[in-house]
mmCIF file of C-alpha atoms and ligand atoms in Angstrom:
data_model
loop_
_atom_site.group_PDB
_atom_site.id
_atom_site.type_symbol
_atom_site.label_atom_id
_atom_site.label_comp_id
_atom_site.label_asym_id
_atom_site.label_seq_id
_atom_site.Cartn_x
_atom_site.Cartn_y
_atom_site.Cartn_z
ATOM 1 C CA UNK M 1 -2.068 8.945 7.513
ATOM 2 C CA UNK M 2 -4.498 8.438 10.807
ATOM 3 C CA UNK M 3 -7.264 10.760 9.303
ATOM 4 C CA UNK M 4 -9.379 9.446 6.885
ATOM 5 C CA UNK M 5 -9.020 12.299 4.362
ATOM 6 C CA UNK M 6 -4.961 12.298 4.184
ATOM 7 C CA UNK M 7 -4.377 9.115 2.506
ATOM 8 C CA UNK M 8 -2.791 9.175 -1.115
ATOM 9 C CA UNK M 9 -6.524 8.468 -2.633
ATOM 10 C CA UNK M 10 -7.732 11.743 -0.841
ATOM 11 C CA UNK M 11 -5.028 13.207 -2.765
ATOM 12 C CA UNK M 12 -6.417 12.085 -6.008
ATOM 13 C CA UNK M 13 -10.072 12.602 -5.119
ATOM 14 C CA UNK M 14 -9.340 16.798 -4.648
ATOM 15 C CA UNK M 15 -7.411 16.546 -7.957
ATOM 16 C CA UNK M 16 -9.924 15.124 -9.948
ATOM 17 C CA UNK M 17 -12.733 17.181 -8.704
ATOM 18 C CA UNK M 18 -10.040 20.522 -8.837
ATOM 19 C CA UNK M 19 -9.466 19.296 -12.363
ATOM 20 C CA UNK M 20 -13.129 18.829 -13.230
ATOM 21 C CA UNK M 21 -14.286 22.199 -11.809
ATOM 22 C CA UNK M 22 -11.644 23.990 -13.800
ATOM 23 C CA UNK M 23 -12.756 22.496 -17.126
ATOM 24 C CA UNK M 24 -16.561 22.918 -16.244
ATOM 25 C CA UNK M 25 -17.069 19.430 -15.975
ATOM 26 C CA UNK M 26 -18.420 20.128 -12.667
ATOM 27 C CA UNK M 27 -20.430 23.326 -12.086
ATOM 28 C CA UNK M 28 -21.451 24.173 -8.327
ATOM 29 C CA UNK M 29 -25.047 24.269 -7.870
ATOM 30 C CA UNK M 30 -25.505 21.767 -10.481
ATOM 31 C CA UNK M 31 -23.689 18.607 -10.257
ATOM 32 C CA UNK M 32 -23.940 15.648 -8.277
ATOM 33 C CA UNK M 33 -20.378 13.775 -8.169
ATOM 34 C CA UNK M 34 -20.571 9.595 -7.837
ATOM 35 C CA UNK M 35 -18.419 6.874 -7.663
ATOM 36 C CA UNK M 36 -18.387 3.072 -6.618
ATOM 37 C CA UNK M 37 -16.261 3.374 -3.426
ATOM 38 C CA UNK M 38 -16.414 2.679 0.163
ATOM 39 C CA UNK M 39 -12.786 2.989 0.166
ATOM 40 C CA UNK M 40 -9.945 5.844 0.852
ATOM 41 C CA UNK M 41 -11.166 7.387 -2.411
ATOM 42 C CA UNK M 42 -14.525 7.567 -1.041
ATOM 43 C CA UNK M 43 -13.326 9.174 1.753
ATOM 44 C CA UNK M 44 -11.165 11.677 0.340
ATOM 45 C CA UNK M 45 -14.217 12.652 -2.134
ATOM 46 C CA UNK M 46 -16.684 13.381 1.057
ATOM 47 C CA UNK M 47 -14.632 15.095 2.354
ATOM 48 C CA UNK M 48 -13.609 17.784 -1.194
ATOM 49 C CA UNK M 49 -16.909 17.770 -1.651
ATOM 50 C CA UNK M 50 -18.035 18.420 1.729
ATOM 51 C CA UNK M 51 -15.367 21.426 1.116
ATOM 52 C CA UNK M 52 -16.172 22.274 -1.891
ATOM 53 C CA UNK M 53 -20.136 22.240 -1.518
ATOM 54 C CA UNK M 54 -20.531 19.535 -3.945
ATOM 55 C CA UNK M 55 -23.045 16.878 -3.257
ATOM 56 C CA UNK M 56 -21.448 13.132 -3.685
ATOM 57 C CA UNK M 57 -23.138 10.085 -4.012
ATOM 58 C CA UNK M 58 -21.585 6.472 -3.323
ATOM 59 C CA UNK M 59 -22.384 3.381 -4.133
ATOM 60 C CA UNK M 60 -20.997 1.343 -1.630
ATOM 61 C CA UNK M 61 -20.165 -2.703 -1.166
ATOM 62 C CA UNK M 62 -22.353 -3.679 1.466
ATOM 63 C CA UNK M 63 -19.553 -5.747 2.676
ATOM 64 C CA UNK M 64 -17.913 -2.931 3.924
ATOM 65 C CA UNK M 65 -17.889 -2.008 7.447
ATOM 66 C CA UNK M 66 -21.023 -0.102 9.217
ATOM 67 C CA UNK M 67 -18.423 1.930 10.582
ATOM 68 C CA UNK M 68 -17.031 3.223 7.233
ATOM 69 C CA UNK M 69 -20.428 3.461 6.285
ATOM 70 C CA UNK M 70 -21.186 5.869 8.672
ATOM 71 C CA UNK M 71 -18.132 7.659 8.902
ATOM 72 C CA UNK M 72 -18.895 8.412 4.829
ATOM 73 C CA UNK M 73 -22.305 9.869 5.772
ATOM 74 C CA UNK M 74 -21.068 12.011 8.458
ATOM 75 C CA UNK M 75 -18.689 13.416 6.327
ATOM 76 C CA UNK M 76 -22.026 14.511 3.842
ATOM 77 C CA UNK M 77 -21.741 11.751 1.614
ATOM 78 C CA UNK M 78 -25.061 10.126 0.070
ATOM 79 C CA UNK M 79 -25.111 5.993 0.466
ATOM 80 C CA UNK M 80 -26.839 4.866 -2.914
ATOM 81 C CA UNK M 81 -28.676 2.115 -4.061
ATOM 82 C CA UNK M 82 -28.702 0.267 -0.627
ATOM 83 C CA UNK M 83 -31.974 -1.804 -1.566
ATOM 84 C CA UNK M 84 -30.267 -3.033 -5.008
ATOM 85 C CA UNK M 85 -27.247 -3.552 -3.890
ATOM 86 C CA UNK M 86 -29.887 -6.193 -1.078
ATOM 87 C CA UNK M 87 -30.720 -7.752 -4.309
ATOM 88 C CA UNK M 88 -27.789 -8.405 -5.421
ATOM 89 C CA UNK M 89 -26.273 -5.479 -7.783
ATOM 90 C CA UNK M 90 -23.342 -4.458 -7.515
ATOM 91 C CA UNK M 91 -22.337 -0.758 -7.122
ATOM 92 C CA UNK M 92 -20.788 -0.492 -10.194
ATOM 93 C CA UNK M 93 -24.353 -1.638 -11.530
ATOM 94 C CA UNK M 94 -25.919 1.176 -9.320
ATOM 95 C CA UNK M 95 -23.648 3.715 -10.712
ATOM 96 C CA UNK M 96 -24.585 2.844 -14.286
ATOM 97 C CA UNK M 97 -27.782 2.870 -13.536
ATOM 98 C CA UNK M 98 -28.067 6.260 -11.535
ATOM 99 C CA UNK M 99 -25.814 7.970 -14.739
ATOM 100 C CA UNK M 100 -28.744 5.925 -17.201
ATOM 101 C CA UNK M 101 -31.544 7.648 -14.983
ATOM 102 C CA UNK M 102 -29.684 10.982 -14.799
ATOM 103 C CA UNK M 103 -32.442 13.152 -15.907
ATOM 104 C CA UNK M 104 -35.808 11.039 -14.284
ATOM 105 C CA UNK M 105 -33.497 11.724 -11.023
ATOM 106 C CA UNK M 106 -33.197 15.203 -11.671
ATOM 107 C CA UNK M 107 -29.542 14.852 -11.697
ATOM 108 C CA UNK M 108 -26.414 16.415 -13.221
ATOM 109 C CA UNK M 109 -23.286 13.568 -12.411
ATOM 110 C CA UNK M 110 -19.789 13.917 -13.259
ATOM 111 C CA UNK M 111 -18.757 10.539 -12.073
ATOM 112 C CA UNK M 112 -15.352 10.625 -10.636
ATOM 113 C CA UNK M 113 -14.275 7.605 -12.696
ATOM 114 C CA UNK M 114 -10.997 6.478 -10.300
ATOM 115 C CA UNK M 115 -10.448 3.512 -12.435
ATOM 116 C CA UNK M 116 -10.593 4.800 -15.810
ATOM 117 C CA UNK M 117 -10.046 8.546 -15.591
ATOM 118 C CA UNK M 118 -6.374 9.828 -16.477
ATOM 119 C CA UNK M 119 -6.536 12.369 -14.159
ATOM 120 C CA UNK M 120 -5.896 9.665 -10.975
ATOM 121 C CA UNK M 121 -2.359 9.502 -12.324
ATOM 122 C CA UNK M 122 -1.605 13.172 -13.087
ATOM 123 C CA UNK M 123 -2.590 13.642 -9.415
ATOM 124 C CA UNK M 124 0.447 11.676 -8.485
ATOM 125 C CA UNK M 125 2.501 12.665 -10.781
ATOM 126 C CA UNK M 126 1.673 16.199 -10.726
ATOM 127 C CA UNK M 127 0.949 16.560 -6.709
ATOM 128 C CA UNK M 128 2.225 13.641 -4.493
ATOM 129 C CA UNK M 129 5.325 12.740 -6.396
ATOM 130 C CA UNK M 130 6.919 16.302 -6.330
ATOM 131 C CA UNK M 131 5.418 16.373 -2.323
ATOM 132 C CA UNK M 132 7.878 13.348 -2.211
ATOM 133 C CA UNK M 133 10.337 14.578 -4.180
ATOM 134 C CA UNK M 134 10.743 17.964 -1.338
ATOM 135 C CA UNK M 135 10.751 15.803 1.560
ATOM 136 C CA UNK M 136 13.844 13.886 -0.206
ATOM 137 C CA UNK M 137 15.835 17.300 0.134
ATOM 138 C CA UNK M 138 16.671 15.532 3.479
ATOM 139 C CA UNK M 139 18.934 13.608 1.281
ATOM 140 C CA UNK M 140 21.315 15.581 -0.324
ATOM 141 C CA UNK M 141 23.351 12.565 -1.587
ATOM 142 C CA UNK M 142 20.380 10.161 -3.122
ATOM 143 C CA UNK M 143 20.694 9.016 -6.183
ATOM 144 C CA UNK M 144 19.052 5.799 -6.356
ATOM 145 C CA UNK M 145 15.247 4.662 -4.969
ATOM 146 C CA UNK M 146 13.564 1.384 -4.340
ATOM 147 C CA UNK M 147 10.168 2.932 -4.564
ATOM 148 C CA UNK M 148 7.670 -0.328 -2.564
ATOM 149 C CA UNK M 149 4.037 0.127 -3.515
ATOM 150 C CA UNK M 150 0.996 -2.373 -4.137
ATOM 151 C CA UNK M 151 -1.523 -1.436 -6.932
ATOM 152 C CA UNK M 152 -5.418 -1.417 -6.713
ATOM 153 C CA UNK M 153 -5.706 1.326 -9.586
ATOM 154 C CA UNK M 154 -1.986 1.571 -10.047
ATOM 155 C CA UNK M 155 -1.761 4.986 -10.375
ATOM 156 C CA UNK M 156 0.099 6.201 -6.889
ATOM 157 C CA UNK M 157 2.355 3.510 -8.488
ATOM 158 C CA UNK M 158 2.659 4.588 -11.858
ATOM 159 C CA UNK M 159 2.412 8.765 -11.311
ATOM 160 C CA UNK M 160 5.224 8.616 -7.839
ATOM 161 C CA UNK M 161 7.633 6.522 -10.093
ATOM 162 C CA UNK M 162 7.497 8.594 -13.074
ATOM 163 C CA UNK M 163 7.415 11.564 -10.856
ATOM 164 C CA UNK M 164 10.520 10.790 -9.276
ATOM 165 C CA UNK M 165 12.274 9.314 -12.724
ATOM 166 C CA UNK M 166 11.769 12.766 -14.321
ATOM 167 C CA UNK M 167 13.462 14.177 -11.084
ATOM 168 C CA UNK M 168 16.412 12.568 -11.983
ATOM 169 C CA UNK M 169 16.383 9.774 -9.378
ATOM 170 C CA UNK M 170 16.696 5.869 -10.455
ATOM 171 C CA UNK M 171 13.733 4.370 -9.051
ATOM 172 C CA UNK M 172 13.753 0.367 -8.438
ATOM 173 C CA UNK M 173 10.142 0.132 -9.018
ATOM 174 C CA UNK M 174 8.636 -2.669 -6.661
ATOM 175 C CA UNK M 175 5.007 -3.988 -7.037
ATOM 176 C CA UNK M 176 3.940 -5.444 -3.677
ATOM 177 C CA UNK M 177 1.490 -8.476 -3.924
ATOM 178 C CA UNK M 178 -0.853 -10.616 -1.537
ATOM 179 C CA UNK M 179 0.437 -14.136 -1.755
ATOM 180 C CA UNK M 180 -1.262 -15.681 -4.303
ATOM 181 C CA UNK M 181 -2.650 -13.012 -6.471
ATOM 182 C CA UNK M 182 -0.924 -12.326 -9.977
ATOM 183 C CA UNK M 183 -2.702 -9.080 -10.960
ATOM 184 C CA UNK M 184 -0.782 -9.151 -14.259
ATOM 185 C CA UNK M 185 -2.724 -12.338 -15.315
ATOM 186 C CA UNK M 186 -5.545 -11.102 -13.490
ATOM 187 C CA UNK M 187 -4.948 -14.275 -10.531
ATOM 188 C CA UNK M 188 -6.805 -12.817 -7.432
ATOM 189 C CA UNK M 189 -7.080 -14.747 -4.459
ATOM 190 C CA UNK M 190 -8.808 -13.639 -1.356
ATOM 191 C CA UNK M 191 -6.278 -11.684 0.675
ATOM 192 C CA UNK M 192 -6.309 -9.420 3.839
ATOM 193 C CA UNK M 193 -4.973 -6.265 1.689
ATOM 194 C CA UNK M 194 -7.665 -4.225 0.980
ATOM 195 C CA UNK M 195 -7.238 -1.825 -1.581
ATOM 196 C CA UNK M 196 -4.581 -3.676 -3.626
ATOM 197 C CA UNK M 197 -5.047 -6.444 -6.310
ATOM 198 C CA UNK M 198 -9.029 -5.902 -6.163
ATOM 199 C CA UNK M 199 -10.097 -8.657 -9.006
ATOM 200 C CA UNK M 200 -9.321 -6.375 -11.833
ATOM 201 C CA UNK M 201 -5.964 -5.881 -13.606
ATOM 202 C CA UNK M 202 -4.797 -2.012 -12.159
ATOM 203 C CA UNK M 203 -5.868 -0.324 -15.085
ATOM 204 C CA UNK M 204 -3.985 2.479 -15.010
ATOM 205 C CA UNK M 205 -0.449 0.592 -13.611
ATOM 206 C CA UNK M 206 2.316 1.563 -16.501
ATOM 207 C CA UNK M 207 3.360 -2.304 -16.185
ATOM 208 C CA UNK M 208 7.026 -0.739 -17.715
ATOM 209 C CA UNK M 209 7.618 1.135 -15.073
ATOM 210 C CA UNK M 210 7.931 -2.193 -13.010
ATOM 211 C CA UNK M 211 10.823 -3.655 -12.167
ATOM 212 C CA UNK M 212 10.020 -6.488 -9.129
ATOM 213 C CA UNK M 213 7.347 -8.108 -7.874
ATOM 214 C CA UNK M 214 7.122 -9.363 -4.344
ATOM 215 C CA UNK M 215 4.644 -11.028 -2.645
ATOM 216 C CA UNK M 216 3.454 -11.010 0.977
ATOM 217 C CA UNK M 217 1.744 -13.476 2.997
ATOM 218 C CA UNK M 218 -0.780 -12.564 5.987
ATOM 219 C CA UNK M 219 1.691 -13.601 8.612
ATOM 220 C CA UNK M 220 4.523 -11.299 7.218
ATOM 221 C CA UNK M 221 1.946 -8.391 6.586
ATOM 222 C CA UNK M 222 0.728 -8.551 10.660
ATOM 223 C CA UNK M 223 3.974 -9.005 11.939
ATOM 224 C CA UNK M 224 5.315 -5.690 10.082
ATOM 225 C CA UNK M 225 1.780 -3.977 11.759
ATOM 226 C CA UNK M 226 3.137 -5.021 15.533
ATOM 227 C CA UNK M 227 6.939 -4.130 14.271
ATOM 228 C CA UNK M 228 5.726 -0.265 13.139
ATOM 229 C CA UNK M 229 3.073 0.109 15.884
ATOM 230 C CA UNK M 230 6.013 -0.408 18.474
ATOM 231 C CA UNK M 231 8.353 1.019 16.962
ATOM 232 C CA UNK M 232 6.876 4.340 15.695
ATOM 233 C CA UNK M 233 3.670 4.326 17.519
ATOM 234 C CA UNK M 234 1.577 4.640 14.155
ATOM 235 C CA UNK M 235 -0.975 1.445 13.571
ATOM 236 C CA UNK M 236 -0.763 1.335 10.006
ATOM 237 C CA UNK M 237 -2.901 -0.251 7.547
ATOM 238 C CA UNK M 238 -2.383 -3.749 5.565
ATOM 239 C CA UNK M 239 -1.300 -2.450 2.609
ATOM 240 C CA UNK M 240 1.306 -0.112 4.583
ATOM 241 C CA UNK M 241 2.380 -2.942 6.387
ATOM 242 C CA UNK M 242 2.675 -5.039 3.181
ATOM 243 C CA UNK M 243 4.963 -2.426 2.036
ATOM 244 C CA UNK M 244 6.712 -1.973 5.597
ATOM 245 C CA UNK M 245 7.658 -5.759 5.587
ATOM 246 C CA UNK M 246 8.960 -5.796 1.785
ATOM 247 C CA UNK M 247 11.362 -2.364 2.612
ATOM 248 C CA UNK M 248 12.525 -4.413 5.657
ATOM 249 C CA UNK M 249 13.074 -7.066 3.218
ATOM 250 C CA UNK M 250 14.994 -5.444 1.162
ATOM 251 C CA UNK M 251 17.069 -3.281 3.722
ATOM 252 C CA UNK M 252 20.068 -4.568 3.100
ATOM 253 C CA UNK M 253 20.092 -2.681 -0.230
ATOM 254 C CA UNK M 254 20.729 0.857 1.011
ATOM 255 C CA UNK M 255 23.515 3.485 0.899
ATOM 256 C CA UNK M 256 24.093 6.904 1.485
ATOM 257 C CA UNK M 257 22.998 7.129 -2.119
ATOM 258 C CA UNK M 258 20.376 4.121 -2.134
ATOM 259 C CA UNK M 259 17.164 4.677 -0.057
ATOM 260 C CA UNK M 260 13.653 2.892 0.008
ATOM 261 C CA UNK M 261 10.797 4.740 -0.249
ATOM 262 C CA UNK M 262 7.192 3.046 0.334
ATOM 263 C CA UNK M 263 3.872 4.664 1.829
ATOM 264 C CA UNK M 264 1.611 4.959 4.761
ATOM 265 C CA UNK M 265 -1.591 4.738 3.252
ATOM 266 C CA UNK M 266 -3.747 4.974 6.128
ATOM 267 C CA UNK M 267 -4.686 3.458 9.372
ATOM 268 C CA UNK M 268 -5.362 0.030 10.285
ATOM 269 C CA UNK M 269 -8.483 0.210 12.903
ATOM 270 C CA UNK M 270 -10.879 -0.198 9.650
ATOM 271 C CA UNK M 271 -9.389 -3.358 9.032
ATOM 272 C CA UNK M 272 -9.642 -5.248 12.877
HETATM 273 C C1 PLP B 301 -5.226 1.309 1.578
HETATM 274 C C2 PLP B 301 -4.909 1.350 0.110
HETATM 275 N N1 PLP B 301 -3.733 0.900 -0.311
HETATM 276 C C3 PLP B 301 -3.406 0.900 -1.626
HETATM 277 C C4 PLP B 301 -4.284 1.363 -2.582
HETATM 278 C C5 PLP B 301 -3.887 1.347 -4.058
HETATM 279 O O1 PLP B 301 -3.785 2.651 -4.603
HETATM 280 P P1 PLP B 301 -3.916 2.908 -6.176
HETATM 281 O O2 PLP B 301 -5.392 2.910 -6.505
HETATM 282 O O3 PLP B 301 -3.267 4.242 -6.420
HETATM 283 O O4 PLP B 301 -3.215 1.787 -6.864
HETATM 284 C C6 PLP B 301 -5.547 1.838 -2.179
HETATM 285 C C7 PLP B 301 -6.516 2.319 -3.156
HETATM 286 O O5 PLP B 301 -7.679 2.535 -2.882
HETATM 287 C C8 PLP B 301 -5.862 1.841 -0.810
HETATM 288 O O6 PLP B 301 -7.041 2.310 -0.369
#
């Protein structure tokens, strides 16, 4: 959770690209991976590819910190389109027009896709669900789960639930929200969450699959932050803390057979 390339997108970042090299979408050598992220999928694609010997390109918000910027480069990845993005484009406008200019660039891509590509929810379901699902052995008696998560893709979301569902479990599905944003009418609001409800509907969220929503102000999602830093001496991130203040919420709900389940997704020093 404190290293940049052990969050649940750095899960689905080595999937993808394991997935891609196994059907030849990818050959070593060859192709150039890219993507539109300055995020924890960015970050868990520098560093595959840095592992894999794959060069990776990424177009990235110049809104994001300098220090993610740099961190990305350090960990081999390519910065993109930095004097379009001045003018105004935005990187999913330097992706498309690196993947149009392919060949002029000299370039094989196989663009990673996160949003659209089928393969970010097979890496939950497939991978991080069942790494779950172990770690439950803990819990012999368990029958039920609230499973708390907030949706930017939607996939941990989508591929954890139905993971666990097809384990046998019954999962409370529970879709955490900033205050204000209604990313099932596409309503987004400027929020402190970064990473969830990110001005498009989470295309790959099964909406089904969804039982609650609840929302979380700033004020609830920073007081969770101090609550977990003291008492577990982890600074978690403001999605994690969303999700830390909702299962405190909701604590109140569980047995010996009832547990909640939500996720760490990574640190919060980027976001200070
Ligand atoms: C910190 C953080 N929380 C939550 C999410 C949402 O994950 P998903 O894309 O699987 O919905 C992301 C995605 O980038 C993230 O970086």
């Amino acid at each position: 959770m404190n290293i940049p390339g052990s969050s649940h997108k750095a899960r689905a970042a080595r999937y993808i690209l394991d997935r891609a090299l196994a059907e030849g979408k990818i050959i070593p050598g060859q192709t150039t991976v890219i993507e539109k992220t300055g995020g924890n999928f960015g970050f868990g694609l520098a560093l595959a590819c840095a592992d894999l010997h794959i060069p990776v390109e990424l177009a990235v918000g110049l809104s994001f910190s300098a220090v993610k910027r740099r961190c990305l480069e350090l960990f081999g990845a390519s910065l993109i389109g930095i004097d379009a993005l001045k003018q105004g484009s935005t990187p999913r406008e330097v992706v498309e027009w690196h993947l149009a200019n392919a060949r002029g660039l000299g370039k094989s891509y196989f663009y990673t896709d996160q949003f659209n590509n089928p393969a970010n929810v097979l890496a939950h379901e497939i991978e991080t669900g069942p790494e779950i699902i172990d770690q439950l052995e803990a819990w012999p008696e368990l029958e039920e789960i609230s499973f708390v998560g907030c949706a930017g893709t939607g996939a941990h979301l989508t591929g954890i639930t139905r993971a666990l569902r097809g384990d046998g479990y019954r999962v409370n599905a529970i879709l955490v929200e900033p205050a204000g944003c209604d990313s099932k009418s596409g309503i987004f609001v400027s929020h402190k969450l970064e990473g969830c409800a990110v001005g498009v509907k989470p295309p790959v969220l099964d909406w089904e699959l969804i039982d609650e929503t609840i929302h979380v102000d700033e004020s609830a999602m920073l007081y969770a932050q101090r609550q977990f830093a003291t008492k577990h001496g982890f600074f978690i991130g403001n999605t994690s803390a969303a999700c830390a203040s909702v299962a405190a919420s909701i604590q109140s709900r569980t047995s010996r057979h009832h547990k909640i389940l939500t996720i760490a997704y990574d640190h919060g020093l980027w976001y200070v």
